[in-house]
């Protein structure tokens, strides 16, 4: 009896889920296969090393992960990132099984004979093409990728250098569907607006501290919008998209949160501002 009641409420929640309805309104395809098959959701906190992860857990800066460990019996395992310990190199090995695909995040490309950076669409696409040509199976095949250097063979990639957002789906949607998308996610967008204001205030405070610490004025100024956009706006958009993909039953989803790495590059991996981003 209890099992039937639980099943009923689970189906009811799914029927009323805004993610399910948004997927239908946007006419996004559902994944084929039985509902009981297993799926994989991978969440990467970019640039977060194990010592900083352990410190964040001790200081209660990762509340959701702590709940998973305490209530759901999740376990922590060490993972060697390989060399170079950069996002494109790590994701090349993770997605395609190729070690040392790039020598660094920024390097002199022997084909174009110029210095390239792996957030540049052309450079990222060239490396991914080499990865795909290796013949190795791509990890994210049939799934989705968010804010990654590479698509990893995903059928849908968003905010990756080679595919910058939800353009095709939203452009093809009926204007009323776009309005429904905005209304149904009103709470999320309101939350994002509040968080953006909070982060902007912190960024301005940190900007002043940076100037007093002798940092370059223009570099500090450019860091303000980049920090707010990456730490809050991009993160929340990836979460909304990931939830829709879960409702569609995609077999594998990879989401990369860049906020910690953005802060750590500027203020250090152990800085208060880098660890502040982990709570999100």
C-alpha positions in Angstrom: 0.0 0.0 0.0 2.8 2.4 1.0 4.7 1.6 -2.2 1.6 2.4 -4.3 1.2 5.7 -2.6 4.8 6.6 -3.0 4.7 5.6 -6.7 1.6 7.8 -7.1 3.2 10.9 -5.6 6.4 10.3 -7.6 4.4 10.2 -10.9 2.4 13.3 -9.8 5.6 15.2 -9.1 6.9 14.2 -12.5 3.7 15.2 -14.2 3.7 18.7 -12.6 7.5 19.2 -13.0 8.3 22.4 -14.8 11.4 20.8 -16.3 9.2 18.1 -17.9 6.8 20.7 -19.3 9.6 23.0 -20.6 11.2 20.1 -22.4 7.8 19.4 -24.1 7.2 23.1 -24.9 10.6 23.5 -26.4 10.0 20.2 -28.3 13.3 18.7 -27.0 13.6 15.0 -27.8 13.4 12.5 -25.1 16.0 9.8 -24.7 14.8 6.4 -26.0 15.0 3.5 -23.6 13.3 2.0 -20.5 12.8 4.5 -17.6 14.5 2.0 -15.2 17.9 2.1 -17.0 20.8 3.8 -15.2 22.0 7.2 -16.0 25.1 9.2 -15.1 25.3 12.9 -13.9 28.8 14.2 -13.5 29.4 17.6 -11.8 32.9 19.1 -12.1 34.0 21.9 -9.8 36.7 23.3 -12.0 40.1 23.7 -10.4 39.2 22.3 -7.0 42.0 20.1 -5.6 41.4 17.5 -2.9 43.1 19.4 -0.1 40.8 22.4 -0.8 37.8 20.0 -1.0 38.7 18.5 2.4 39.1 22.0 3.9 35.7 23.1 2.4 34.0 20.1 3.9 35.5 20.7 7.3 34.3 24.4 7.1 30.8 23.4 5.9 31.3 25.2 2.6 29.8 22.3 0.6 26.5 21.7 2.3 24.9 19.6 -0.5 27.9 17.3 -0.8 27.9 16.9 3.0 24.3 15.8 2.9 25.1 13.3 0.2 27.9 11.8 2.3 25.9 11.9 5.6 22.5 10.8 4.4 23.0 9.0 1.0 26.3 7.2 2.0 28.4 8.7 -0.7 32.2 8.2 -0.4 35.1 10.4 -1.3 37.8 8.9 -3.6 41.1 10.5 -4.7 41.6 11.0 -8.5 44.9 11.9 -10.1 44.3 14.7 -12.6 47.3 13.8 -14.7 49.7 16.3 -16.3 49.2 19.1 -17.3 46.6 19.6 -14.6 44.5 21.9 -16.8 40.8 21.6 -17.7 41.3 20.7 -21.4 43.9 18.1 -20.6 41.8 16.5 -17.9 38.6 16.5 -20.0 40.4 15.0 -23.0 41.4 12.1 -20.8 38.1 11.9 -19.1 36.0 12.1 -22.2 38.2 10.3 -24.8 40.8 8.5 -22.8 43.6 10.5 -24.3 46.5 11.6 -22.1 48.4 14.8 -22.6 46.2 16.0 -25.5 47.4 19.6 -24.9 50.7 20.8 -23.3 49.0 23.6 -21.4 45.9 25.8 -21.3 47.7 28.3 -23.5 50.4 27.2 -25.9 52.0 27.7 -29.3 50.1 25.6 -31.8 52.5 23.9 -34.3 49.8 24.0 -37.1 48.8 27.6 -36.9 52.2 28.8 -35.5 50.5 31.1 -33.0 49.7 31.1 -29.3 46.3 29.7 -28.7 44.1 29.6 -25.6 41.7 26.7 -25.0 38.6 28.9 -24.5 39.0 30.0 -28.1 36.4 28.2 -30.2 38.7 27.5 -33.1 41.5 26.1 -30.9 39.1 24.0 -28.8 37.4 22.6 -32.0 40.8 21.6 -33.5 41.9 19.7 -30.4 38.5 18.0 -30.1 38.6 16.9 -33.7 41.9 15.2 -33.0 40.4 13.6 -29.9 37.4 12.3 -31.9 39.6 11.0 -34.7 41.5 8.7 -32.2 38.7 6.1 -32.5 38.1 6.0 -28.8 34.5 5.9 -27.6 33.3 9.4 -26.4 32.1 9.4 -22.8 29.2 11.8 -23.3 27.8 10.3 -26.5 24.0 10.8 -26.6 24.1 13.1 -23.6 24.8 16.8 -22.8 27.7 18.9 -21.8 27.7 22.3 -20.0 30.5 24.8 -19.7 33.1 22.3 -20.8 36.2 22.8 -23.0 35.0 19.9 -25.2 31.6 18.4 -25.9 32.9 14.9 -25.2 30.8 13.5 -28.0 27.6 14.9 -26.4 24.6 15.2 -28.7 23.9 18.6 -27.1 26.6 21.0 -25.8 25.9 24.3 -24.1 28.2 27.2 -23.2 31.2 25.2 -24.5 33.7 27.0 -26.8 32.2 25.3 -29.9 28.6 25.8 -28.8 27.8 28.9 -26.8 24.3 28.4 -25.3 20.8 27.3 -26.0 20.5 29.3 -29.3 19.0 26.7 -31.6 16.3 25.5 -29.2 15.2 29.0 -28.2 15.4 30.4 -31.7 13.2 27.6 -33.0 10.7 27.9 -30.2 7.4 29.7 -30.4 7.6 33.2 -28.7 4.8 32.0 -26.3 7.0 29.1 -25.3 9.9 31.5 -24.5 7.5 33.5 -22.3 6.4 30.3 -20.6 10.1 29.4 -20.1 10.7 32.7 -18.4 7.6 32.6 -16.2 8.0 29.0 -15.1 11.5 29.8 -14.0 10.6 33.1 -12.3 11.8 31.9 -8.9 15.1 30.8 -10.5 15.6 34.1 -12.3 14.6 36.1 -9.2 17.1 34.1 -7.2 19.8 34.7 -9.9 19.0 38.5 -9.7 19.5 38.6 -6.0 22.7 36.5 -6.2 24.0 38.7 -9.0 23.6 41.8 -6.8 25.2 40.1 -3.8 28.1 38.9 -6.0 28.5 42.4 -7.5 28.7 43.9 -4.1 31.4 41.4 -3.1 33.2 41.9 -6.4 33.4 45.7 -5.8 34.6 45.2 -2.3 37.3 42.8 -3.6 38.1 45.3 -6.3 39.0 47.9 -3.7 41.0 45.3 -1.7 42.9 44.4 -4.9 43.8 48.0 -5.6 45.0 48.5 -2.0 47.0 45.3 -2.4 48.9 46.8 -5.4 47.1 44.9 -8.2 46.7 46.4 -11.7 43.6 48.7 -11.9 42.4 47.5 -15.4 42.8 43.8 -14.7 40.9 44.2 -11.4 38.2 46.2 -13.3 37.8 43.5 -16.0 37.6 40.8 -13.3 34.3 42.3 -11.9 31.9 41.4 -14.8 33.7 38.1 -15.5 33.4 37.0 -11.9 29.7 37.9 -11.6 28.8 36.3 -15.0 30.8 33.0 -14.4 30.2 32.5 -10.7 26.4 33.2 -10.7 24.7 33.6 -14.1 26.5 30.8 -16.0 26.2 28.4 -13.0 22.4 28.9 -12.6 21.8 28.6 -16.4 23.7 25.3 -16.4 21.6 24.1 -13.5 18.3 24.9 -15.2 19.4 23.2 -18.4 20.7 20.1 -16.5 17.4 19.7 -14.7 15.6 19.8 -18.0 18.0 17.1 -19.4 17.4 14.9 -16.4 13.6 15.1 -17.0 14.2 14.1 -20.6 16.1 11.0 -19.5 19.4 11.8 -21.2 21.9 8.9 -20.4 24.8 11.1 -19.4 25.1 14.7 -18.3 28.3 16.6 -17.5 28.2 20.0 -15.9 31.3 22.1 -15.2 31.0 24.8 -12.6 33.7 27.5 -13.3 33.2 29.9 -10.4 35.8 28.5 -8.0 38.4 28.3 -10.7 37.7 31.9 -11.8 38.2 33.1 -8.3 41.1 30.9 -7.5 43.1 32.1 -10.5 42.8 35.7 -9.3 42.9 35.4 -5.5 44.4 31.9 -4.9 42.9 28.4 -4.3 42.6 28.9 -0.6 41.2 32.5 -0.6 38.0 33.4 1.1 36.4 34.5 -2.2 37.2 31.3 -4.0 35.8 29.2 -1.1 32.7 31.5 -0.9 31.8 30.3 -4.5 31.6 26.7 -3.3 28.5 27.3 -1.3 26.6 27.8 -4.5 
